[in-house]
Amino acid sequence: MDRALSWLLGGRRPLASHLLLAPASLWLIFLLVIPAGGLILLSFATNGPYGAIVWEFGLHNYARAFDPKYLPVLIRTIIFAGATTITCLVLGYPVAYYLSFRAGRWRNALLVGLMVPFWSSCLVAYYSWMIVLGKEGLLNTALIRFGFLSEPIGFLYTPFSILLGLVYFYLPFTVLPLYASLDKVPRSVVEAAYDLGANRWKAFWKVTLPLSMPGVVAGCILTFIPCLGDFLTVEILGGPRYYLLGNLISNQFMMAQDWPFGSALTCLLLAGLVGGLWLYQRWEKA
Amino acid sequence: MADPVSRRSFLKAAVLAPLLPSLLAACRRADDKKVVNFFNWSNYIGKDTLPGFTKRTGVEVRYDLFADEDEMFAKLRAGAKGYDLVVIGDYLIPRFRALNLSEPVPTAALKNFNNISSRFRRPVYDPEEGSVPYMWGTTGIAYNKKKLKKAPTSWWDLWDPKYKDRVSMLDNVRDSIGVALLMLGIPPTTRDPEDFRKVREHLIKQKPLVKQYSSSSYLNSLVSGEIDLAMTWSGDLFQTARENPDLDYVIPKEGTHLWVDCLTLLRGSRHREDTLRLIDYLLEPEVAAANANSVRYASPNEKALKFVDPVLLNDPRVYPKGAMMKNLRLNAVLDPEQSELWNQTWADVKVA
C-alpha cells in the first residue's frame, strides 16, 4: 500500500499526483476561487434600478465604503470581536489546561461535552438564550425568586446578550487549539522546572504558558476573525444600536438590495484580514 | 493491509451501477407529478386551505415559508428556482416586473377573479392586473393594554421618551420610511434629498428608544413582555393576541397605509396550469373567507365577505369603517430613483 502510494505520488508520474489532488483542487476552485472572483468582480459593478446589477465598472463602491459614517460600525465591531476573544481566552485557558493536565480518564468525555453545543445550529442556541435572558425568562425569574431583584432586568438586546452569544458560540474555537498546544507541552520540561526549584506558579509562568503560546495565538485568531463577520448574533440577540460590520454587509444584500456595495465591503474586510495575517506572519518570523 | 475495496463491495457496486439510470428516471418521474411550489409568509394561510385543494384536484402543493420580505426578494433575485407562486407586497410588484422575476397572471382567464372587490381592481401598483390580491391589511401600533396606562393613539407615541426600551419598529423600508414621511407630512412621492434628510433625522431621533428593529421576532417579545409597543401589521398582531389577550391594535389617528399582498406567478414556472388552478381556488368565496378567518387579515374578495366571521367583519381594526377608511391610503408607486432614496435612508438610519 505504501509502495503504491509513493509510486502514485512519485515524480515519475506527475499525472497521478494531479489526479489525487483533483478533488481538493476542484473543491477549492468551485467553492472558493470562483465565488471570491465573482465577489471581487461584483464589487466594481454598479447598482442599477431596483437593485439590478449593471456591469459598468468603477471604484465608486470602494469610495463609498470609506464614508466616515461607517467608522463607528468598524470600531464597534473590533471592540466586540476583541472583547469576545479576550473573554474566550480567559474562560478557555483554564478549561484547556484542566482538560490537558488534570482531566485524566474523563478527558475524552469532557472534550465531547465541549463539542456537543457545536452540533446544534447556533440559531437554536440563540433562541434558547432568549428564553433564559427574557424579562419573564429563567434568569430573571430566579433572581427575583431569591430576592436579588425586585423588578426584571432587560438582559436581551443589550451588549451583554450579544457578548454572551458570541462567547458561547466561539468558546470551542479558542479551547480546542489551546488544548492541542497544551497537550504537546512535554511534561518532563515542567518537572525539570520543579526540580530546579520553581514553584507551581513560576513553572506555569516560565514554562507552560510560553510553550502554549502557539495555541493562544491560534485560538485568538480563530475567534477574532469569524467574530468580525458575525451578523446572526446581533440579528437575534442584539438591539438596533449595536449594528456590526456583518450586519452592514448582510443588509446590503438583503434589505438595501445593493449587492455591488455589499461585495466591496466584503472585499475590504477580506483584504484587511489577509493583510493582518500576513503582517502577523512576518512579525512572527522576524 | 486489507484491500481498500473488497471484492464483494466491488461486485455490489457493479450490480447496482446499472440501476442508477432507472433511479434517476424515477426521480424525474417524481418531478412530473402534479405539484405547485408555493412560497408564502409564515402564518399566512388557513390550516385546511391547501389540503382542500389537494383533495379536490390531486395536485400536491409544496409550501415553503419566509419570515422576511427582503429575504424572500433576495432569494428569488439570486435565482432560486422551482417556485411557481409567491405572495408579495403591492410595492414589490413593479420591482418584480422590472427585474423580470414574475410574469403576469392571465387574470381574465380566471373564473373567480371578478370576486375581487372593485376597490382592489386596476390598482395603481398593477394597472394591467397581472397579480391577484390575496389579503389586505394595515400597518399600525400594537400595545399591551395592561402595561400602558393610556392606549396609544398617534404615531408620535412611538417617539415618546417615556417608552424608552419598550418599543419595536418594523425592519422594513416600506413601513419605516413610509410612516416617517406620513408623520412629517411629506408626500411619499418626494425625491427631494432635503426631505430624506429630515426623515433620516426623525428616525435617528427615535433610535435610542427602540429595543428592536424586527419584522417577526418582535411578536414573541410582545407576548413575553419584553416590549410593550410595536409598529406592526394588523393580522400578525391579531394572530399573536390569541397567545396574549392583553395585546391590542390601533390605527393611529394620522392614518396609515393600506397594503395589499398579491399572488404572483413566477417566471419560468413549470406548473403553470396547476398554479392557475390554485389561484382560482383561492379566489372561491368560501375558501377565501375561511382563509381570511384563520389569518385574521382582511379579504379583498367581495363575494367572500358574507362567509367571513361577523366578529372580524364588524371589527374596525380589521375592516376599518367610514372616516378611518378614508384615512388609509395605498402605498405610493416608487420609481427606481425614489426607491433607492428610500432604501438608502433606511440603511443610513440603521448604521447611525
XYZ file of C-alpha atoms in Angstrom:
638
model
C 0.000 0.000 0.000
C 2.737 2.427 0.952
C 4.702 1.457 -2.118
C 1.646 2.023 -4.233
C 1.151 5.464 -2.768
C 4.717 6.537 -3.285
C 4.521 5.216 -6.807
C 1.378 7.263 -7.384
C 2.858 10.402 -5.888
C 6.373 9.822 -7.242
C 7.921 12.295 -9.633
C 7.805 9.837 -12.468
C 4.023 10.019 -12.698
C 3.015 13.594 -12.003
C -0.352 12.957 -13.660
C -1.319 10.540 -10.908
C -0.486 13.024 -8.186
C -2.507 15.647 -10.007
C -5.415 13.245 -10.094
C -5.124 12.616 -6.388
C -5.133 16.339 -5.741
C -8.020 16.904 -8.136
C -10.909 16.552 -5.647
C -9.352 19.048 -3.269
C -8.390 21.417 -6.076
C -11.825 21.265 -7.653
C -13.353 21.874 -4.266
C -11.189 24.950 -3.802
C -11.776 26.212 -7.320
C -15.545 25.841 -7.260
C -16.200 26.835 -3.682
C -13.512 29.419 -3.076
C -11.747 30.774 -6.162
C -14.782 31.214 -8.410
C -17.091 32.741 -5.768
C -14.324 35.023 -4.490
C -13.572 36.080 -8.060
C -17.249 36.793 -8.615
C -17.363 38.815 -5.436
C -14.366 40.901 -6.492
C -15.868 41.462 -9.948
C -19.220 42.407 -8.418
C -17.553 44.876 -6.061
C -16.571 47.032 -9.057
C -20.009 46.871 -10.707
C -22.800 49.417 -10.437
C -26.119 49.168 -8.657
C -28.898 49.673 -11.208
C -32.630 50.364 -10.981
C -34.381 48.332 -8.233
C -31.058 46.741 -7.325
C -30.366 45.203 -10.734
C -26.653 44.735 -11.304
C -25.209 46.896 -14.077
C -21.837 45.784 -15.383
C -20.245 49.221 -15.532
C -17.032 49.098 -13.610
C -15.514 51.695 -11.321
C -14.190 52.329 -7.862
C -17.340 54.090 -6.625
C -18.334 51.304 -4.202
C -14.949 51.468 -2.535
C -15.104 55.251 -2.364
C -18.477 54.958 -0.600
C -17.125 52.424 1.867
C -14.692 54.992 3.243
C -17.526 57.298 4.261
C -16.863 58.280 7.902
C -20.405 57.228 8.848
C -19.225 53.605 8.730
C -16.307 54.237 11.097
C -18.347 53.760 14.320
C -19.564 50.416 12.943
C -15.996 49.303 12.314
C -14.819 50.403 15.762
C -17.804 48.756 17.441
C -17.116 45.529 15.551
C -13.460 45.489 16.586
C -14.443 46.152 20.203
C -16.997 43.319 20.241
C -14.635 40.906 18.480
C -11.787 41.881 20.812
C -13.921 41.558 23.933
C -15.178 38.175 22.751
C -11.635 36.968 22.073
C -10.340 38.103 25.470
C -13.317 36.613 27.315
C -12.955 33.337 25.416
C -9.250 33.256 26.235
C -9.770 33.966 29.935
C -12.526 31.367 30.188
C -10.969 28.928 27.745
C -7.423 28.709 29.046
C -8.303 27.151 32.418
C -10.669 24.757 30.643
C -7.976 23.695 28.183
C -5.430 23.443 30.992
C -7.704 21.256 33.034
C -8.506 19.050 30.055
C -4.866 18.572 29.254
C -3.296 18.274 32.723
C -5.992 17.205 35.129
C -8.930 15.560 33.410
C -7.350 12.108 33.322
C -9.752 9.461 32.136
C -12.615 11.945 31.850
C -10.759 13.873 29.200
C -12.437 12.406 26.129
C -15.879 12.646 27.642
C -15.262 16.302 28.522
C -13.923 17.053 25.066
C -17.075 15.602 23.545
C -19.077 17.656 26.007
C -17.311 20.741 24.770
C -18.211 19.888 21.202
C -21.850 18.973 21.745
C -23.270 22.527 21.588
C -21.422 22.809 18.308
C -23.506 20.100 16.698
C -26.705 22.054 17.032
C -27.368 25.132 14.960
C -26.412 28.336 16.702
C -29.929 29.561 15.854
C -31.350 27.015 18.271
C -28.801 28.017 20.880
C -29.577 31.712 20.493
C -33.319 31.172 20.750
C -32.701 29.172 23.911
C -30.695 32.068 25.296
C -33.654 34.321 24.553
C -35.757 32.099 26.789
C -33.141 32.309 29.523
C -32.499 36.055 29.298
C -36.023 37.372 28.676
C -37.882 39.575 31.144
C -40.006 36.583 32.062
C -37.075 34.250 31.449
C -35.307 31.773 33.677
C -32.594 34.144 34.858
C -34.934 36.970 35.858
C -37.387 34.596 37.500
C -34.616 33.012 39.542
C -33.094 36.346 40.574
C -36.479 37.631 41.682
C -37.389 34.400 43.472
C -34.206 34.552 45.547
C -34.657 38.217 46.305
C -31.724 39.639 44.339
C -34.044 41.739 42.194
C -37.406 43.328 42.690
C -38.078 44.022 39.026
C -36.937 42.087 35.980
C -33.937 43.432 34.085
C -33.994 43.570 30.293
C -30.933 41.434 29.570
C -31.949 40.865 25.981
C -30.924 43.135 23.102
C -28.054 44.640 25.085
C -24.253 44.478 24.654
C -24.325 41.875 27.418
C -26.560 39.475 25.488
C -24.503 39.973 22.311
C -21.246 39.235 24.109
C -22.791 36.241 25.816
C -23.976 34.831 22.488
C -20.616 35.403 20.819
C -18.627 33.880 23.692
C -20.992 30.932 23.892
C -20.626 30.192 20.206
C -16.884 30.855 19.772
C -15.537 29.339 23.001
C -14.750 25.936 21.417
C -12.766 27.763 18.706
C -10.475 29.047 21.470
C -10.383 25.966 23.646
C -9.521 23.373 21.016
C -6.272 24.955 19.707
C -5.313 25.776 23.300
C -5.901 22.197 24.317
C -3.927 20.892 21.347
C -0.903 23.017 22.166
C -1.070 22.456 25.950
C -1.234 18.760 25.301
C 2.050 18.996 23.429
C 3.878 20.672 26.318
C 6.401 17.982 27.406
C 5.608 17.041 30.988
C 9.306 16.348 31.570
C 10.131 20.011 30.982
C 7.579 21.092 33.561
C 9.012 18.546 36.009
C 12.506 19.831 35.289
C 11.310 23.290 36.327
C 10.059 21.852 39.618
C 13.375 20.046 40.112
C 15.192 23.324 39.609
C 13.215 24.855 42.428
C 10.351 26.618 40.652
C 7.057 26.633 42.481
C 3.853 25.756 40.642
C 3.066 29.307 39.657
C 6.597 30.006 38.427
C 6.711 26.762 36.460
C 3.466 27.664 34.788
C 4.519 31.226 34.103
C 8.033 30.429 32.830
C 7.468 27.077 31.119
C 3.893 26.008 30.399
C 2.500 29.348 29.285
C 5.353 30.227 26.875
C 5.199 26.738 25.387
C 1.436 27.061 24.842
C 1.701 30.429 23.087
C 1.124 28.985 19.586
C -2.212 27.704 20.849
C -3.063 31.072 22.387
C -2.358 32.839 19.116
C -4.217 30.262 17.009
C -7.186 30.339 19.378
C -7.325 34.127 19.316
C -7.139 34.288 15.526
C -9.783 31.578 15.141
C -12.105 33.516 17.433
C -11.384 37.086 16.404
C -11.704 36.633 12.641
C -15.117 34.944 12.429
C -16.363 37.400 15.078
C -15.585 40.279 12.736
C -18.065 38.934 10.186
C -20.723 37.660 12.564
C -24.177 39.091 11.953
C -26.572 36.482 13.272
C -25.787 37.139 16.925
C -26.734 40.793 16.709
C -29.690 39.979 14.483
C -31.146 37.712 17.157
C -29.739 38.838 20.497
C -28.740 42.427 19.710
C -30.556 45.707 19.553
C -30.626 48.430 16.915
C -27.765 50.376 18.469
C -25.233 47.552 18.198
C -25.033 47.200 14.458
C -21.833 45.395 13.418
C -19.906 45.056 10.182
C -21.550 41.721 9.423
C -24.984 43.320 9.734
C -23.915 46.179 7.488
C -22.841 43.704 4.824
C -25.839 41.398 5.140
C -28.119 44.433 4.943
C -26.665 45.442 1.588
C -27.600 42.064 0.176
C -30.970 41.707 1.883
C -32.645 44.993 2.571
C -30.827 47.718 0.660
C -30.543 45.496 -2.433
C -27.135 46.915 -3.198
C -25.038 43.861 -3.975
C -22.069 45.699 -5.516
C -21.621 47.826 -2.397
C -22.028 44.773 -0.155
C -19.362 42.995 -2.205
C -16.988 45.940 -1.892
C -17.430 45.922 1.895
C -16.797 42.168 1.951
C -13.652 42.549 -0.171
C -12.346 45.257 2.154
C -12.967 43.063 5.193
C -11.197 40.150 3.484
C -8.289 42.344 2.429
C -7.956 43.633 5.994
C -7.905 40.105 7.368
C -5.430 38.731 4.837
C -3.209 41.798 5.306
C -3.358 41.443 9.083
C -2.459 37.759 8.983
C 0.376 38.434 6.570
C 1.816 41.122 8.839
C 1.484 38.788 11.793
C 3.364 36.023 9.986
C 6.167 38.380 9.057
C 6.382 39.611 12.618
C 6.454 36.052 13.910
C 9.278 35.076 11.567
C 11.307 38.149 12.404
C -3.028 -4.452 4.803
C -6.521 -5.195 3.569
C -7.608 -4.151 0.143
C -9.346 -0.784 0.397
C -12.039 -2.090 -1.937
C -13.040 -5.630 -1.167
C -14.110 -7.884 -3.943
C -17.573 -8.180 -2.525
C -18.202 -4.456 -2.328
C -16.871 -4.083 -5.842
C -19.335 -6.710 -7.038
C -22.125 -4.996 -5.178
C -21.296 -1.705 -6.857
C -21.092 -3.435 -10.233
C -24.546 -4.894 -9.761
C -26.072 -1.646 -8.553
C -24.480 0.610 -11.156
C -26.859 -0.292 -13.992
C -29.737 0.556 -11.694
C -28.585 4.133 -11.430
C -30.158 5.424 -14.651
C -33.519 3.959 -13.739
C -33.214 5.530 -10.307
C -32.601 8.896 -11.910
C -35.544 8.329 -14.180
C -37.684 7.639 -11.134
C -36.625 10.963 -9.711
C -37.560 12.685 -12.904
C -40.930 10.973 -12.920
C -41.495 12.167 -9.373
C -40.994 15.678 -10.633
C -43.616 15.201 -13.333
C -46.158 14.572 -10.622
C -48.732 17.316 -10.333
C -47.363 19.862 -7.916
C -47.374 23.590 -7.288
C -44.484 25.159 -5.402
C -45.913 27.933 -3.287
C -43.697 30.445 -1.423
C -45.530 32.422 1.247
C -45.159 34.342 4.500
C -45.214 32.217 7.624
C -48.623 32.086 9.355
C -50.335 33.336 6.251
C -52.705 30.589 5.182
C -55.601 28.670 6.729
C -54.927 25.193 8.029
C -57.359 23.498 5.637
C -56.845 25.727 2.617
C -54.154 23.786 0.786
C -55.279 20.280 1.828
C -58.680 21.219 0.412
C -57.110 21.998 -2.937
C -55.118 18.770 -2.998
C -58.188 16.761 -2.046
C -60.222 18.236 -4.856
C -57.645 18.266 -7.633
C -54.992 15.740 -6.653
C -52.363 18.418 -7.118
C -49.838 18.463 -4.324
C -48.823 21.881 -3.003
C -45.240 22.143 -1.813
C -45.392 25.000 0.602
C -42.293 26.972 1.595
C -42.164 29.835 4.078
C -40.359 33.098 4.595
C -40.472 35.402 7.622
C -38.888 38.404 5.973
C -39.871 40.008 2.694
C -36.346 41.250 1.945
C -35.007 37.788 2.454
C -37.604 36.358 0.075
C -36.805 39.013 -2.519
C -33.055 38.444 -2.185
C -33.562 34.704 -2.534
C -35.670 34.951 -5.680
C -33.373 37.594 -7.148
C -30.355 35.403 -6.562
C -32.037 32.879 -8.854
C -33.843 30.494 -6.514
C -35.541 28.160 -8.959
C -38.538 25.962 -8.687
C -41.122 28.246 -7.116
C -44.319 28.748 -9.090
C -46.288 31.086 -6.910
C -45.307 33.700 -4.347
C -47.158 36.209 -2.154
C -45.562 39.649 -2.367
C -46.434 43.138 -1.157
C -48.012 45.603 -3.594
C -44.862 47.744 -3.729
C -42.784 44.798 -4.910
C -44.914 44.168 -7.977
C -43.306 46.837 -10.219
C -39.933 45.677 -8.937
C -40.586 42.037 -9.791
C -41.684 43.115 -13.279
C -38.644 45.336 -13.805
C -36.261 42.586 -12.764
C -38.153 40.059 -14.867
C -38.845 37.797 -11.905
C -42.571 37.459 -12.447
C -44.926 37.045 -15.338
C -48.458 38.424 -15.437
C -51.220 36.143 -14.226
C -53.793 35.921 -17.032
C -56.459 37.201 -14.662
C -59.060 37.490 -17.424
C -58.936 33.716 -17.780
C -59.608 33.081 -14.093
C -63.167 32.045 -13.341
C -63.244 33.772 -9.951
C -61.179 36.897 -10.499
C -64.338 39.020 -10.655
C -64.971 38.199 -6.992
C -62.318 40.784 -6.166
C -63.853 43.949 -4.788
C -63.866 46.910 -7.164
C -61.711 48.768 -4.654
C -58.835 46.445 -5.448
C -59.345 46.298 -9.212
C -56.897 48.085 -11.525
C -54.761 49.243 -8.611
C -52.058 51.866 -9.096
C -49.311 49.364 -8.431
C -50.602 46.988 -11.095
C -52.963 48.684 -13.563
C -52.703 45.778 -16.024
C -53.939 43.356 -13.348
C -51.184 40.799 -13.634
C -51.397 39.889 -9.970
C -54.187 38.667 -7.727
C -54.946 40.385 -4.384
C -54.596 37.827 -1.600
C -55.129 39.723 1.653
C -55.002 43.317 2.712
C -54.187 44.931 5.986
C -52.859 47.999 7.682
C -49.682 48.999 9.461
C -50.434 50.261 12.955
C -49.431 50.120 16.584
C -49.586 47.039 18.773
C -49.578 47.612 22.504
C -50.020 45.856 25.785
C -53.222 47.085 27.467
C -52.070 46.012 30.931
C -48.646 47.642 30.780
C -49.662 51.008 29.338
C -51.640 53.491 31.386
C -53.047 55.134 28.296
C -53.633 53.477 24.945
C -51.519 54.987 22.154
C -53.438 56.984 19.581
C -50.724 58.507 17.446
C -47.552 57.511 15.645
C -45.819 60.088 17.852
C -46.418 57.809 20.845
C -43.693 55.575 19.429
C -41.372 58.590 19.735
C -42.328 59.272 23.362
C -39.239 59.080 25.629
C -41.297 57.590 28.439
C -41.474 54.350 26.444
C -37.694 54.064 26.138
C -36.579 50.482 25.522
C -40.165 49.260 25.296
C -40.685 49.950 21.589
C -40.054 47.912 18.470
C -40.219 49.065 14.857
C -40.728 47.024 11.702
C -37.434 46.377 9.974
C -38.841 47.159 6.588
C -38.147 50.028 4.224
C -41.721 50.466 3.066
C -43.199 50.823 6.539
C -40.436 52.659 8.391
C -39.808 55.303 5.750
C -43.477 55.437 4.734
C -44.662 56.158 8.265
C -41.893 58.689 8.880
C -42.909 60.587 5.728
C -46.533 60.474 6.837
C -45.660 61.833 10.288
C -43.646 64.689 8.838
C -46.368 65.489 6.316
C -44.091 64.915 3.351
C -45.698 63.444 0.219
C -44.471 59.865 -0.308
C -43.545 60.568 -3.915
C -40.913 63.140 -2.975
C -37.440 62.920 -4.449
C -36.021 65.910 -2.621
C -32.840 64.927 -0.726
C -33.710 67.519 1.913
C -36.931 65.625 2.694
C -34.980 62.414 3.113
C -32.507 64.159 5.392
C -35.472 65.122 7.601
C -36.800 61.562 7.543
C -33.404 60.207 8.465
C -33.064 62.598 11.393
C -36.593 61.855 12.520
C -35.908 58.114 12.644
C -32.471 58.511 14.218
C -34.024 60.648 16.928
C -36.268 57.707 17.823
C -33.464 55.152 17.762
C -32.358 55.482 21.417
C -35.894 54.463 22.445
C -36.084 51.416 20.189
C -35.419 47.969 21.589
C -35.713 46.079 18.307
C -35.956 46.625 14.575
C -37.722 43.443 13.632
C -40.426 42.148 11.339
C -41.209 38.887 13.068
C -39.407 38.157 16.346
C -40.894 41.264 17.969
C -44.180 39.367 18.179
C -42.592 36.984 20.689
C -41.202 39.979 22.565
C -44.715 41.402 22.809
C -46.085 38.146 24.166
C -43.294 37.749 26.716
C -43.436 41.391 27.859
C -40.002 42.281 26.543
C -41.587 45.249 24.753
C -44.964 46.927 25.170
C -45.404 48.911 21.973
C -44.643 47.970 18.416
C -45.191 49.027 14.873
C -46.966 46.008 13.443
C -49.038 44.571 10.627
C -52.677 44.208 11.647
C -53.271 40.474 11.191
C -49.937 39.472 12.694
C -50.985 41.150 15.912
C -54.481 39.599 15.879
C -52.883 36.170 15.491
C -50.447 36.913 18.319
C -53.214 38.227 20.574
C -54.529 34.654 20.709
C -51.469 33.909 22.858
C -51.651 37.056 24.968
C -55.122 38.641 25.168
C -53.643 41.816 26.702
C -52.390 42.828 23.281
C -54.395 45.281 21.249
C -54.074 47.082 17.934
C -54.753 50.669 16.972
C -54.662 52.537 13.694
C -53.022 55.874 14.575
C -55.086 59.000 14.120
C -52.674 60.363 11.483
C -53.739 57.455 9.333
C -51.574 54.783 7.817
C -51.144 52.887 4.634
C -53.320 50.129 3.485
C -51.270 47.472 1.786
C -52.267 44.590 -0.424
C -50.387 41.313 -0.624
C -50.723 39.685 -4.011
C -50.413 36.252 -5.541
C -47.758 36.490 -8.213
C -46.772 33.988 -10.859
C -43.022 33.489 -11.074
C -41.225 33.470 -14.384
C -40.164 30.052 -15.532
C -42.893 28.277 -13.600
C -43.062 24.692 -14.791
C -46.504 24.051 -13.375
C -48.386 26.986 -14.832
C -51.674 25.217 -15.437
C -51.966 23.899 -11.891
C -50.736 27.149 -10.386
C -53.559 28.999 -12.110
C -55.980 26.379 -10.804
C -54.681 27.023 -7.301
C -55.099 30.784 -7.692
C -58.648 30.294 -8.940
C -59.332 28.002 -5.995
C -58.022 30.586 -3.520
C -60.431 33.098 -5.057
C -63.504 30.976 -4.353
C -65.673 32.824 -1.816
C -65.829 30.053 0.822
C -62.131 29.254 0.507
C -61.057 32.904 0.647
C -63.305 33.539 3.660
C -62.041 30.518 5.625
C -58.502 31.569 4.828
C -59.104 35.163 5.972
C -60.845 33.961 9.143
C -57.784 31.979 10.003
C -55.044 34.535 9.295
C -57.177 37.458 10.530
C -56.294 39.768 7.704
C -58.960 41.424 5.597
C -60.079 39.763 2.405
C -60.160 41.752 -0.832
C -62.683 39.214 -2.072
C -66.130 40.897 -2.185
C -68.041 37.648 -2.604
C -66.173 36.103 0.335
C -67.265 38.739 2.834
C -70.608 37.105 3.526
C -68.755 33.991 4.721
C -66.310 35.942 6.872
C -66.722 35.613 10.631
C -69.031 38.544 11.622
C -66.831 39.246 14.645
C -63.933 40.009 12.316
C -66.087 41.721 9.723
C -67.524 44.126 12.309
C -64.166 44.764 13.937
C -62.990 48.201 12.776
C -59.416 47.202 13.480
C -59.649 44.514 10.777
C -62.090 46.183 8.385
C -61.802 49.914 9.155
C -65.031 51.847 8.664
C -66.072 55.280 7.458
C -63.709 58.083 8.444
C -60.941 55.688 9.381
C -61.103 54.021 5.994
C -60.670 57.443 4.370
C -57.514 57.899 6.418
C -55.900 54.902 4.757
C -54.007 55.204 1.550
C -52.355 52.736 -0.763
C -48.580 52.705 -0.917
C -47.273 55.159 -3.482
C -45.682 53.564 -6.512
C -41.997 54.445 -6.498
C -39.709 54.653 -9.489
C -36.192 53.211 -9.174
C -34.712 56.545 -8.131
C -37.222 57.092 -5.326
C -36.952 53.511 -4.244
C -33.168 53.908 -3.999
C -33.633 57.028 -1.827
C -35.944 55.088 0.494
C -33.505 52.166 0.735
C -30.515 54.396 1.365
C -32.316 56.419 4.017
C -33.281 53.307 5.949
C -29.777 51.871 5.554
C -28.356 55.121 6.973
C -30.731 55.010 9.929
C -29.592 51.507 10.758
C -25.922 52.456 10.550
C -26.339 55.584 12.677
